[in-house]
Amino acid sequence: MAETTKYDFNDLTVKLGGNKMPLCNFCGTCIGLCPTGALTPYYESGKPVFDASKCTRCGLCYKHCQGIRVDFAELDNTFKGGKKYDKYIKSYNQCYLAHSGNDPVRRKGSSGGSVTTLLVYMLEKKLVDGVIIPRPKPDQKWLFRPEIVTDVKTVKASSQSKYCLIPTNEILNSLKDKKGKYAIVALPCQIHSIRKLQNEGNKNAKKLEYILALICGHNMEYGATVFGMKKVNITKEDVIDIKYREYADWPGGLSFHLKNGENKGINFFNYHYLNAVYLPNRCRLCPDYYGNYSDISFGDSWLERLLGRGMNEKGIPKGWSSIIAKTDKGLALLKAAEKDKAIHLEEIEPAEVHESFPFNISYKLNGIFIRLKFALKKPEYIGLEKPEKLDRYLYHFIYNIILVSGSSKVFRFLLMLMPLNFNLFLIKNFKKLMGYKPNARDHILKYNEKSNIFK
Ligand SMILES: Cc1cc2nc3c(=O)[nH]c(=O)nc-3n(C[C@H](O)[C@H](O)[C@H](O)COP(=O)(O)OP(=O)(O)OC[C@H]3O[C@@H](n4cnc5c(N)ncnc54)[C@H](O)[C@@H]3O)c2cc1C
């Protein structure tokens, strides 16, 4: 403990790269751990705010910041995954294709509505006392922050991915007054800090009985959401709710619900490819795609063989989730939900999980080593395994330059002047040029690109 007591958040800020904190991705851990309220969230900027007068230099924030340090060796040694092993997924029990057994939940979900279904199932079966998910901030409804939710209706209304920075781990603070068990939906980076805390016996983290990960290629700064608002000529004040996977047919798109009752938005891929411009720096340096330390991880499934299944009248499939049951507890939960017909599961091999996102496997799990090599400020990773041979060195080298220069103010300004699909056009063709074979996602992209861009 003596080691940690000498730090305060200013020391941490230096490690995070100075005042702009490029290694902070607003996971919320420091806020959730600060015993005196010296750290509070500034949601819009995606950074914590520090009040030095309240800081007791306990060092908790410093010690648990996943932005500056992740000990993968320790996480691997302490994590109790299943007996199967895959070089990207690491230890796991079983992979599935899945969708909710409830059709409206499936249709409203990001992929198969599987996360919502399991959260509802856990509440109904009283396996947990509440679930922790993002909810709109009451006074600024275009921003999200974590909440403990205990009613099924709110869980159902909160489905879909939020592709923006949400300090999920700030909830650790609220858990201190709560008894019971909780399920949390979190991103891989947030789970690194949660598992470290659980390993140390942190009482609040130990209340998190089920950890559900959203597989994560990258997140986006709120600037991307604001970009979308500007493109459809609305302001933050007009917005009463945001859905990131709703506008148009599945896979949906960024949809703004307005005070005047209207809906405006942009399609999925036009929003999605803004990642090259609004990617938080720390996400660029993250090596965990599959949420390797969760109980269950969830992602989109984009398999060619699913294109003929679950089609609706427009020829667009209803979503399917890829699911990885990591721990025994996660597997038991899935099997119980399947037995009660809450969820539909089909066993698959890891190869079909990887097939949905060949680009992300290459970018996140190989390209990371190239990006780390050239990063000026980088997190300290202990025990991060490197593949024997790196995939597409040149591509990742060039793409890294695009990501760094894309986030400049000048590029963001220029992009605003260009047609909405300019960025999509660039990235899509760059990927083609580098030899990525189109998959089901690219076929749907063709349809999605043309559908409902603006109204
Ligand atoms: C930033 C981000 C990046 C992603 N990248 C990929 C990717 O590269 N590849 C891939 O296969 N999948 C990715 N996903 C996951 C994918 O978008 C779906 O969330 C996942 O397939 C689950 O879909 P579902 O229909 O089962 O979930 P739903 O039934 O729609 O439920 C989703 C649940 O997650 C909660 N939630 C949404 N966003 C967040 C968040 N940011 N933090 C915490 N909880 C949240 C919702 O409130 C809801 O309860 C990403 C998700 C996010 C948020």
Short mmCIF file of C-alpha atoms and ligand atoms in Angstrom, two decimals:
data_model
loop_
_atom_site.label_atom_id
_atom_site.label_comp_id
_atom_site.label_asym_id
_atom_site.label_seq_id
_atom_site.Cartn_x
_atom_site.Cartn_y
_atom_site.Cartn_z
CA MET A 1 0.00 0.00 0.00
CA ALA A 2 2.93 2.32 0.75
CA GLU A 3 3.66 2.20 -3.00
CA THR A 4 0.23 3.61 -3.88
CA THR A 5 -0.16 6.23 -1.18
CA LYS A 6 2.20 8.69 -2.79
CA TYR A 7 0.09 9.27 -5.89
CA ASP A 8 -2.71 11.63 -6.64
CA PHE A 9 -4.61 12.13 -9.87
CA ASN A 10 -2.11 14.74 -11.08
CA ASP A 11 0.57 12.03 -11.12
CA LEU A 12 -1.82 9.82 -13.01
CA THR A 13 -2.52 12.59 -15.50
CA VAL A 14 1.20 12.78 -16.26
CA LYS A 15 1.24 9.04 -16.94
CA LEU A 16 -1.88 9.41 -19.07
CA GLY A 17 0.05 11.75 -21.32
CA GLY A 18 -0.44 15.24 -19.84
CA ASN A 19 -3.52 17.40 -19.61
CA LYS A 20 -5.15 16.00 -22.72
CA MET A 21 -4.82 12.49 -21.24
CA PRO A 22 -4.55 10.54 -24.52
CA LEU A 23 -4.39 7.25 -22.60
CA CYS A 24 -7.72 7.85 -20.85
CA ASN A 25 -10.74 6.29 -22.55
CA PHE A 26 -13.21 7.33 -19.85
CA CYS A 27 -13.74 3.81 -18.51
CA GLY A 28 -14.91 5.40 -15.25
CA THR A 29 -12.77 3.25 -12.92
CA CYS A 30 -11.03 6.18 -11.21
CA ILE A 31 -14.37 7.92 -10.65
CA GLY A 32 -15.94 4.75 -9.28
CA LEU A 33 -13.07 4.18 -6.85
CA CYS A 34 -12.36 7.69 -5.58
CA PRO A 35 -13.45 7.65 -1.91
CA THR A 36 -13.74 11.43 -1.56
CA GLY A 37 -15.45 12.51 -4.79
CA ALA A 38 -12.28 14.24 -6.02
CA LEU A 39 -12.97 12.72 -9.44
CA THR A 40 -16.21 13.38 -11.26
CA PRO A 41 -17.30 12.65 -14.82
CA TYR A 42 -17.42 15.31 -17.51
CA TYR A 43 -19.55 13.27 -19.89
CA GLU A 44 -19.44 15.56 -22.86
CA SER A 45 -15.65 15.71 -22.99
CA GLY A 46 -15.22 12.02 -22.19
CA LYS A 47 -12.72 12.74 -19.38
CA PRO A 48 -12.81 12.85 -15.57
CA VAL A 49 -12.53 16.17 -13.75
CA PHE A 50 -10.13 16.39 -10.81
CA ASP A 51 -10.63 18.51 -7.69
CA ALA A 52 -7.23 18.49 -5.98
CA SER A 53 -8.65 19.97 -2.77
CA LYS A 54 -10.63 16.76 -2.15
CA CYS A 55 -7.81 14.33 -2.99
CA THR A 56 -6.31 12.33 -0.11
CA ARG A 57 -3.57 10.79 -2.33
CA CYS A 58 -4.81 7.26 -1.57
CA GLY A 59 -3.61 6.13 -5.00
CA LEU A 60 -6.63 3.95 -5.82
CA CYS A 61 -7.20 5.71 -9.15
CA TYR A 62 -3.56 5.33 -10.10
CA LYS A 63 -3.34 1.67 -9.19
CA HIS A 64 -6.45 0.62 -11.11
CA CYS A 65 -6.26 2.77 -14.24
CA GLN A 66 -6.39 0.34 -17.17
CA GLY A 67 -5.50 3.27 -19.43
CA ILE A 68 -1.90 3.24 -18.27
CA ARG A 69 -1.29 -0.38 -17.30
CA VAL A 70 -2.84 -3.83 -17.82
CA ASP A 71 -1.23 -6.96 -16.43
CA PHE A 72 -2.52 -9.57 -18.90
CA ALA A 73 -0.33 -12.26 -17.34
CA GLU A 74 -2.10 -11.79 -14.02
CA LEU A 75 -5.53 -11.65 -15.67
CA ASP A 76 -4.79 -14.85 -17.62
CA ASN A 77 -3.55 -16.63 -14.51
CA THR A 78 -6.55 -15.73 -12.40
CA PHE A 79 -9.33 -15.95 -14.99
CA LYS A 80 -11.35 -19.14 -14.86
CA GLY A 81 -12.39 -19.64 -18.47
CA GLY A 82 -13.43 -22.95 -20.01
CA LYS A 83 -11.09 -25.71 -21.13
CA LYS A 84 -11.22 -24.90 -24.86
CA TYR A 85 -8.65 -22.49 -26.26
CA ASP A 86 -8.42 -20.29 -29.33
CA LYS A 87 -5.49 -17.99 -30.03
CA TYR A 88 -7.74 -14.91 -30.28
CA ILE A 89 -10.60 -15.84 -27.94
CA LYS A 90 -8.26 -17.44 -25.35
CA SER A 91 -9.92 -19.83 -22.89
CA TYR A 92 -13.63 -20.42 -23.43
CA ASN A 93 -16.37 -23.00 -23.10
CA GLN A 94 -18.49 -22.73 -26.25
CA CYS A 95 -19.22 -20.36 -29.14
CA TYR A 96 -22.76 -19.87 -30.46
CA LEU A 97 -24.84 -18.13 -33.04
CA ALA A 98 -27.82 -16.75 -31.19
CA HIS A 99 -30.87 -14.57 -31.14
CA SER A 100 -33.51 -13.69 -28.62
CA GLY A 101 -36.50 -16.02 -28.38
CA ASN A 102 -38.65 -12.90 -28.27
CA ASP A 103 -39.08 -11.48 -31.78
CA PRO A 104 -39.61 -7.78 -30.85
CA VAL A 105 -36.53 -7.91 -28.58
CA ARG A 106 -34.55 -9.44 -31.43
CA ARG A 107 -35.69 -6.83 -33.92
CA LYS A 108 -34.94 -3.94 -31.56
CA GLY A 109 -31.52 -5.28 -30.52
CA SER A 110 -28.16 -4.44 -32.06
CA SER A 111 -27.62 -7.91 -33.38
CA GLY A 112 -29.81 -10.71 -32.05
CA GLY A 113 -31.13 -8.92 -28.95
CA SER A 114 -29.26 -11.58 -26.97
CA VAL A 115 -27.86 -9.26 -24.28
CA THR A 116 -31.26 -7.73 -23.54
CA THR A 117 -32.83 -11.16 -23.39
CA LEU A 118 -30.29 -12.45 -20.89
CA LEU A 119 -30.55 -9.33 -18.72
CA VAL A 120 -34.34 -9.71 -18.64
CA TYR A 121 -33.96 -13.42 -17.91
CA MET A 122 -31.62 -12.77 -14.97
CA LEU A 123 -34.03 -10.23 -13.48
CA GLU A 124 -37.10 -12.42 -13.97
CA LYS A 125 -35.40 -15.49 -12.50
CA LYS A 126 -34.04 -13.35 -9.65
CA LEU A 127 -30.48 -14.40 -10.42
CA VAL A 128 -29.45 -10.79 -9.82
CA ASP A 129 -30.86 -7.80 -7.93
CA GLY A 130 -30.22 -5.38 -10.76
CA VAL A 131 -28.42 -4.93 -14.06
CA ILE A 132 -25.98 -2.15 -14.89
CA ILE A 133 -26.50 -0.63 -18.30
CA PRO A 134 -26.15 2.85 -19.86
CA ARG A 135 -29.12 5.19 -19.62
CA PRO A 136 -29.58 8.71 -21.00
CA LYS A 137 -28.52 11.46 -18.60
CA PRO A 138 -31.81 13.06 -17.46
CA ASP A 139 -30.73 16.68 -18.10
CA GLN A 140 -28.73 15.99 -21.32
CA LYS A 141 -30.46 13.10 -23.01
CA TRP A 142 -27.89 12.77 -25.76
CA LEU A 143 -25.28 11.63 -23.22
CA PHE A 144 -25.19 8.24 -21.48
CA ARG A 145 -24.08 7.15 -18.05
CA PRO A 146 -24.42 3.83 -16.19
CA GLU A 147 -27.41 3.06 -14.01
CA ILE A 148 -28.57 0.14 -11.88
CA VAL A 149 -31.84 -0.96 -13.47
CA THR A 150 -34.25 -3.33 -11.79
CA ASP A 151 -37.29 -3.31 -14.08
CA VAL A 152 -37.65 -5.30 -17.26
CA LYS A 153 -39.39 -2.52 -19.18
CA THR A 154 -36.41 -0.18 -18.82
CA VAL A 155 -33.99 -2.95 -19.79
CA LYS A 156 -35.96 -3.60 -22.97
CA ALA A 157 -36.08 0.13 -23.76
CA SER A 158 -32.28 0.34 -23.33
CA SER A 159 -31.26 -2.22 -25.93
CA GLN A 160 -28.73 -1.50 -28.69
CA SER A 161 -25.08 -0.56 -28.68
CA LYS A 162 -24.05 2.92 -27.66
CA TYR A 163 -21.05 3.77 -29.78
CA CYS A 164 -19.80 6.55 -27.55
CA LEU A 165 -17.66 6.91 -24.42
CA ILE A 166 -19.58 5.89 -21.30
CA PRO A 167 -17.79 5.70 -17.91
CA THR A 168 -19.45 2.41 -16.96
CA ASN A 169 -17.09 1.69 -14.04
CA GLU A 170 -18.18 4.85 -12.20
CA ILE A 171 -21.04 2.61 -11.00
CA LEU A 172 -18.64 0.99 -8.49
CA ASN A 173 -19.27 4.01 -6.31
CA SER A 174 -23.06 3.53 -6.29
CA LEU A 175 -22.66 -0.17 -5.48
CA LYS A 176 -21.18 0.58 -2.08
CA ASP A 177 -24.62 1.27 -0.61
CA LYS A 178 -26.20 -1.76 -2.26
CA LYS A 179 -26.55 -5.34 -1.15
CA GLY A 180 -26.95 -8.29 -3.49
CA LYS A 181 -25.67 -9.40 -6.87
CA TYR A 182 -25.58 -7.51 -10.14
CA ALA A 183 -24.95 -8.10 -13.82
CA ILE A 184 -22.96 -5.51 -15.76
CA VAL A 185 -22.61 -4.90 -19.49
CA ALA A 186 -19.16 -3.51 -20.16
CA LEU A 187 -16.46 -3.12 -22.78
CA PRO A 188 -13.27 -5.23 -22.70
CA CYS A 189 -11.13 -2.37 -21.31
CA GLN A 190 -13.56 -1.76 -18.44
CA ILE A 191 -13.50 -5.46 -17.59
CA HIS A 192 -9.70 -5.33 -17.18
CA SER A 193 -10.12 -3.01 -14.19
CA ILE A 194 -13.16 -4.85 -12.82
CA ARG A 195 -11.37 -8.22 -12.81
CA LYS A 196 -8.27 -6.71 -11.21
CA LEU A 197 -10.47 -5.27 -8.44
CA GLN A 198 -12.31 -8.56 -7.99
CA ASN A 199 -8.99 -10.39 -7.70
CA GLU A 200 -7.99 -7.98 -4.95
CA GLY A 201 -11.25 -8.61 -3.12
CA ASN A 202 -12.81 -5.17 -3.72
CA LYS A 203 -16.27 -5.48 -2.13
CA ASN A 204 -18.13 -3.43 -4.72
CA ALA A 205 -16.55 -5.16 -7.71
CA LYS A 206 -17.36 -8.52 -6.14
CA LYS A 207 -21.06 -7.67 -6.28
CA LEU A 208 -20.76 -7.95 -10.06
CA GLU A 209 -21.89 -11.54 -10.38
CA TYR A 210 -22.21 -11.62 -14.18
CA ILE A 211 -19.92 -9.68 -16.50
CA LEU A 212 -21.24 -9.44 -20.04
CA ALA A 213 -18.81 -8.04 -22.59
CA LEU A 214 -19.65 -6.34 -25.84
CA ILE A 215 -17.03 -7.43 -28.34
CA CYS A 216 -15.28 -4.20 -29.25
CA GLY A 217 -13.44 -3.16 -32.41
CA HIS A 218 -13.27 0.41 -31.19
CA ASN A 219 -15.32 3.10 -29.49
CA MET A 220 -15.97 6.67 -30.58
CA GLU A 221 -15.74 10.10 -29.00
CA TYR A 222 -19.01 12.02 -28.58
CA GLY A 223 -17.72 14.21 -31.41
CA ALA A 224 -18.96 11.51 -33.81
CA THR A 225 -22.50 11.81 -32.43
CA VAL A 226 -22.32 15.60 -32.67
CA PHE A 227 -21.03 15.25 -36.26
CA GLY A 228 -24.19 13.23 -37.01
CA MET A 229 -26.37 15.93 -35.45
CA LYS A 230 -24.73 18.65 -37.54
CA LYS A 231 -25.18 16.61 -40.72
CA VAL A 232 -28.92 16.37 -40.13
CA ASN A 233 -29.18 19.99 -38.94
CA ILE A 234 -30.23 19.49 -35.37
CA THR A 235 -28.78 20.59 -32.04
CA LYS A 236 -28.16 18.71 -28.79
CA GLU A 237 -31.09 20.55 -27.24
CA ASP A 238 -33.47 19.08 -29.84
CA VAL A 239 -32.64 15.52 -28.80
CA ILE A 240 -34.66 13.47 -26.31
CA ASP A 241 -33.15 10.08 -27.07
CA ILE A 242 -30.48 8.50 -29.24
CA LYS A 243 -30.34 5.02 -30.69
CA TYR A 244 -27.20 3.96 -32.51
CA ARG A 245 -28.70 0.96 -34.28
CA GLU A 246 -32.22 1.98 -35.17
CA TYR A 247 -32.46 4.17 -38.22
CA ALA A 248 -33.46 2.22 -41.34
CA ASP A 249 -33.50 -1.59 -41.64
CA TRP A 250 -31.11 -3.80 -39.72
CA PRO A 251 -28.23 -3.21 -38.97
CA GLY A 252 -29.88 0.13 -38.29
CA GLY A 253 -28.11 3.44 -37.88
CA LEU A 254 -27.67 6.50 -35.71
CA SER A 255 -31.13 7.76 -34.92
CA PHE A 256 -32.06 10.96 -33.11
CA HIS A 257 -35.46 11.15 -31.43
CA LEU A 258 -36.43 14.81 -31.34
CA LYS A 259 -38.58 16.92 -29.03
CA ASN A 260 -40.95 17.69 -31.89
CA GLY A 261 -41.71 13.97 -32.32
CA GLU A 262 -39.59 13.58 -35.46
CA ASN A 263 -36.79 11.08 -36.05
CA LYS A 264 -33.65 11.98 -37.96
CA GLY A 265 -30.52 10.00 -38.53
CA ILE A 266 -27.74 8.57 -40.63
CA ASN A 267 -27.26 4.97 -41.69
CA PHE A 268 -25.07 2.49 -39.86
CA PHE A 269 -22.02 2.42 -42.06
CA ASN A 270 -21.76 6.18 -42.46
CA TYR A 271 -21.67 6.50 -38.70
CA HIS A 272 -19.50 3.46 -38.18
CA TYR A 273 -16.69 4.60 -40.47
CA LEU A 274 -16.39 7.87 -38.57
CA ASN A 275 -14.20 5.76 -36.30
CA ALA A 276 -11.23 6.67 -38.44
CA VAL A 277 -11.75 10.28 -37.35
CA TYR A 278 -13.28 10.06 -33.87
CA LEU A 279 -11.38 7.07 -32.50
CA PRO A 280 -10.21 7.71 -28.93
CA ASN A 281 -6.44 7.41 -28.88
CA ARG A 282 -6.47 4.76 -26.15
CA CYS A 283 -8.84 2.56 -28.21
CA ARG A 284 -6.26 2.64 -31.02
CA LEU A 285 -3.86 0.93 -28.61
CA CYS A 286 -6.22 -1.71 -27.17
CA PRO A 287 -5.45 -5.41 -27.82
CA ASP A 288 -8.63 -7.01 -26.40
CA TYR A 289 -11.31 -7.52 -29.05
CA TYR A 290 -13.35 -10.40 -27.66
CA GLY A 291 -13.68 -9.24 -24.05
CA ASN A 292 -11.45 -12.08 -22.99
CA TYR A 293 -12.19 -11.83 -19.26
CA SER A 294 -16.01 -11.75 -19.37
CA ASP A 295 -18.47 -14.46 -18.39
CA ILE A 296 -20.05 -14.13 -21.83
CA SER A 297 -19.05 -11.97 -24.81
CA PHE A 298 -21.46 -10.78 -27.49
CA GLY A 299 -20.95 -9.46 -31.00
CA ASP A 300 -22.63 -9.09 -34.37
CA SER A 301 -22.71 -12.13 -36.59
CA TRP A 302 -22.29 -11.41 -40.28
CA LEU A 303 -22.06 -14.84 -41.89
CA GLU A 304 -22.87 -15.48 -45.53
CA ARG A 305 -24.82 -18.56 -44.52
CA LEU A 306 -27.17 -16.46 -42.37
CA LEU A 307 -28.22 -14.21 -45.24
CA GLY A 308 -30.96 -16.65 -46.19
CA ARG A 309 -32.23 -17.09 -42.62
CA GLY A 310 -34.47 -14.73 -40.73
CA MET A 311 -35.03 -12.50 -43.75
CA ASN A 312 -37.80 -9.97 -43.49
CA GLU A 313 -39.93 -8.72 -46.34
CA LYS A 314 -37.18 -6.37 -47.58
CA GLY A 315 -34.61 -9.10 -47.85
CA ILE A 316 -32.62 -7.81 -44.90
CA PRO A 317 -31.94 -10.35 -42.21
CA LYS A 318 -32.98 -9.90 -38.65
CA GLY A 319 -29.88 -9.75 -36.55
CA TRP A 320 -27.86 -12.64 -35.21
CA SER A 321 -25.38 -12.48 -32.35
CA SER A 322 -22.07 -14.26 -32.05
CA ILE A 323 -21.73 -15.40 -28.46
CA ILE A 324 -18.71 -16.73 -26.60
CA ALA A 325 -19.47 -18.48 -23.31
CA LYS A 326 -16.21 -17.94 -21.47
CA THR A 327 -16.77 -19.11 -17.89
CA ASP A 328 -18.77 -22.07 -16.53
CA LYS A 329 -21.15 -19.58 -14.94
CA GLY A 330 -21.72 -17.89 -18.30
CA LEU A 331 -22.32 -21.22 -20.02
CA ALA A 332 -24.78 -22.34 -17.34
CA LEU A 333 -26.73 -19.09 -17.72
CA LEU A 334 -26.98 -19.51 -21.49
CA LYS A 335 -28.10 -23.13 -21.20
CA ALA A 336 -30.76 -22.27 -18.63
CA ALA A 337 -32.08 -19.45 -20.85
CA GLU A 338 -32.09 -21.82 -23.83
CA LYS A 339 -34.00 -24.47 -21.87
CA ASP A 340 -36.63 -21.88 -20.96
CA LYS A 341 -36.81 -20.83 -24.64
CA ALA A 342 -35.67 -17.29 -23.84
CA ILE A 343 -32.78 -17.57 -26.28
CA HIS A 344 -32.08 -19.55 -29.45
CA LEU A 345 -28.53 -21.00 -29.59
CA GLU A 346 -26.62 -22.86 -32.31
CA GLU A 347 -23.14 -24.16 -31.56
CA ILE A 348 -20.35 -22.92 -33.83
CA GLU A 349 -16.56 -23.07 -33.90
CA PRO A 350 -14.39 -19.97 -33.25
CA ALA A 351 -13.60 -19.81 -37.00
CA GLU A 352 -17.19 -18.65 -37.61
CA VAL A 353 -16.93 -16.05 -34.88
CA HIS A 354 -13.79 -14.69 -36.55
CA GLU A 355 -15.40 -14.85 -40.00
CA SER A 356 -17.80 -12.02 -39.15
CA PHE A 357 -15.00 -9.50 -38.68
CA PRO A 358 -11.83 -10.55 -40.51
CA PHE A 359 -10.85 -6.90 -40.65
CA ASN A 360 -11.15 -6.41 -36.90
CA ILE A 361 -9.12 -9.53 -36.15
CA SER A 362 -6.41 -8.24 -38.40
CA TYR A 363 -6.67 -4.62 -37.20
CA LYS A 364 -7.10 -5.16 -33.51
CA LEU A 365 -5.18 -8.33 -32.77
CA ASN A 366 -2.30 -8.00 -35.24
CA GLY A 367 -2.17 -4.30 -36.16
CA ILE A 368 -2.03 -3.41 -32.46
CA PHE A 369 1.63 -4.43 -32.33
CA ILE A 370 2.48 -2.10 -35.18
CA ARG A 371 0.53 0.77 -33.64
CA LEU A 372 2.13 0.17 -30.25
CA LYS A 373 5.56 0.18 -31.83
CA PHE A 374 5.03 3.66 -33.26
CA ALA A 375 3.02 5.19 -30.39
CA LEU A 376 4.67 8.01 -28.51
CA LYS A 377 2.59 7.47 -25.38
CA LYS A 378 1.47 3.93 -24.76
CA PRO A 379 0.01 1.81 -22.00
CA GLU A 380 2.25 -0.63 -20.18
CA TYR A 381 1.10 -4.15 -21.09
CA ILE A 382 2.49 -7.08 -19.15
CA GLY A 383 2.29 -10.55 -20.69
CA LEU A 384 0.64 -9.51 -23.95
CA GLU A 385 1.18 -12.38 -26.38
CA LYS A 386 2.39 -11.47 -29.86
CA PRO A 387 1.52 -13.56 -32.93
CA GLU A 388 4.52 -15.25 -34.57
CA LYS A 389 3.97 -13.36 -37.80
CA LEU A 390 2.13 -10.07 -38.08
CA ASP A 391 -0.61 -9.81 -40.68
CA ARG A 392 -0.43 -6.98 -43.30
CA TYR A 393 2.35 -4.86 -41.83
CA LEU A 394 2.20 -2.20 -44.56
CA TYR A 395 -1.56 -1.87 -44.35
CA HIS A 396 -1.55 -1.37 -40.58
CA PHE A 397 1.33 1.07 -40.82
CA ILE A 398 -0.57 3.25 -43.34
CA TYR A 399 -3.86 2.85 -41.51
CA ASN A 400 -2.20 3.99 -38.30
CA ILE A 401 -1.09 7.19 -40.05
CA ILE A 402 -4.67 7.67 -41.31
CA LEU A 403 -6.04 7.21 -37.78
CA VAL A 404 -3.59 9.66 -36.22
CA SER A 405 -4.00 12.35 -38.89
CA GLY A 406 -7.75 11.67 -39.20
CA SER A 407 -8.27 12.78 -35.62
CA SER A 408 -6.75 16.22 -36.25
CA LYS A 409 -9.00 19.27 -36.00
CA VAL A 410 -8.25 20.17 -39.62
CA PHE A 411 -9.38 16.80 -40.96
CA ARG A 412 -12.50 16.85 -38.81
CA PHE A 413 -13.36 20.29 -40.15
CA LEU A 414 -12.79 19.23 -43.76
CA LEU A 415 -14.87 16.11 -43.29
CA MET A 416 -17.78 18.22 -42.14
CA LEU A 417 -17.70 20.02 -45.51
CA MET A 418 -17.69 16.78 -47.51
CA PRO A 419 -20.74 14.67 -48.41
CA LEU A 420 -21.82 12.38 -45.58
CA ASN A 421 -20.56 9.20 -47.21
CA PHE A 422 -17.10 10.57 -48.10
CA ASN A 423 -15.37 8.85 -45.18
CA LEU A 424 -17.16 5.58 -45.85
CA PHE A 425 -16.04 5.80 -49.48
CA LEU A 426 -12.39 6.30 -48.47
CA ILE A 427 -12.15 3.58 -45.86
CA LYS A 428 -14.18 1.04 -47.81
CA ASN A 429 -11.98 1.41 -50.87
CA PHE A 430 -8.77 1.48 -48.86
CA LYS A 431 -9.73 -1.87 -47.32
CA LYS A 432 -10.51 -3.26 -50.78
CA LEU A 433 -7.16 -2.05 -52.05
CA MET A 434 -5.43 -3.87 -49.23
CA GLY A 435 -7.09 -7.14 -50.26
CA TYR A 436 -9.77 -7.69 -47.60
CA LYS A 437 -12.33 -10.04 -49.15
CA PRO A 438 -15.94 -8.84 -48.89
CA ASN A 439 -18.11 -10.82 -46.46
CA ALA A 440 -21.81 -10.74 -45.56
CA ARG A 441 -21.26 -7.40 -43.85
CA ASP A 442 -20.13 -5.86 -47.12
CA HIS A 443 -23.18 -7.22 -48.97
CA ILE A 444 -25.44 -5.63 -46.39
CA LEU A 445 -23.37 -2.46 -46.57
CA LYS A 446 -24.33 -2.14 -50.23
CA TYR A 447 -28.01 -2.17 -49.32
CA ASN A 448 -27.63 -0.08 -46.18
CA GLU A 449 -25.62 2.55 -48.04
CA LYS A 450 -28.52 3.24 -50.37
CA SER A 451 -31.32 3.00 -47.85
CA ASN A 452 -32.67 5.86 -45.79
CA ILE A 453 -29.58 8.04 -45.71
CA PHE A 454 -31.51 11.23 -45.20
CA LYS A 455 -35.15 12.09 -45.03
C1 LIG B 1 -18.34 0.61 -28.67
C2 LIG B 1 -18.79 -0.73 -29.20
C3 LIG B 1 -18.03 -1.37 -30.19
C4 LIG B 1 -18.42 -2.63 -30.67
N1 LIG B 1 -17.66 -3.25 -31.64
C5 LIG B 1 -18.01 -4.48 -32.09
C6 LIG B 1 -17.22 -5.16 -33.05
O1 LIG B 1 -16.20 -4.66 -33.52
N2 LIG B 1 -17.60 -6.42 -33.42
C7 LIG B 1 -18.72 -7.03 -32.92
O2 LIG B 1 -19.01 -8.16 -33.29
N3 LIG B 1 -19.50 -6.38 -32.02
C8 LIG B 1 -19.17 -5.15 -31.58
N4 LIG B 1 -19.95 -4.51 -30.63
C9 LIG B 1 -21.09 -5.24 -30.04
C10 LIG B 1 -22.35 -5.16 -30.88
O3 LIG B 1 -22.51 -3.85 -31.38
C11 LIG B 1 -23.60 -5.51 -30.02
O4 LIG B 1 -23.62 -4.70 -28.88
C12 LIG B 1 -23.60 -6.93 -29.57
O5 LIG B 1 -23.60 -7.77 -30.69
C13 LIG B 1 -24.83 -7.25 -28.69
O6 LIG B 1 -25.97 -7.15 -29.45
P1 LIG B 1 -27.38 -7.64 -28.86
O7 LIG B 1 -28.40 -7.42 -29.90
O8 LIG B 1 -27.22 -8.99 -28.28
O9 LIG B 1 -27.55 -6.62 -27.65
P2 LIG B 1 -28.83 -5.73 -27.28
O10 LIG B 1 -29.96 -6.62 -26.97
O11 LIG B 1 -28.99 -4.67 -28.28
O12 LIG B 1 -28.34 -5.10 -25.89
C14 LIG B 1 -27.16 -4.37 -25.77
C15 LIG B 1 -27.01 -4.04 -24.30
O13 LIG B 1 -25.73 -3.45 -24.10
C16 LIG B 1 -25.87 -2.20 -23.44
N5 LIG B 1 -24.84 -1.31 -23.99
C17 LIG B 1 -24.83 -0.74 -25.20
N6 LIG B 1 -23.74 -0.02 -25.39
C18 LIG B 1 -23.02 -0.12 -24.27
C19 LIG B 1 -21.78 0.41 -23.85
N7 LIG B 1 -21.07 1.21 -24.65
N8 LIG B 1 -21.33 0.10 -22.63
C20 LIG B 1 -22.05 -0.71 -21.81
N9 LIG B 1 -23.25 -1.26 -22.15
C21 LIG B 1 -23.71 -0.96 -23.37
C22 LIG B 1 -27.27 -1.74 -23.82
O14 LIG B 1 -27.76 -0.81 -22.91
C23 LIG B 1 -28.03 -3.04 -23.81
O15 LIG B 1 -28.42 -3.36 -22.51
C24 LIG B 1 -19.59 -3.23 -30.15
C25 LIG B 1 -20.37 -2.57 -29.20
C26 LIG B 1 -19.97 -1.33 -28.70
C27 LIG B 1 -20.81 -0.62 -27.67
#
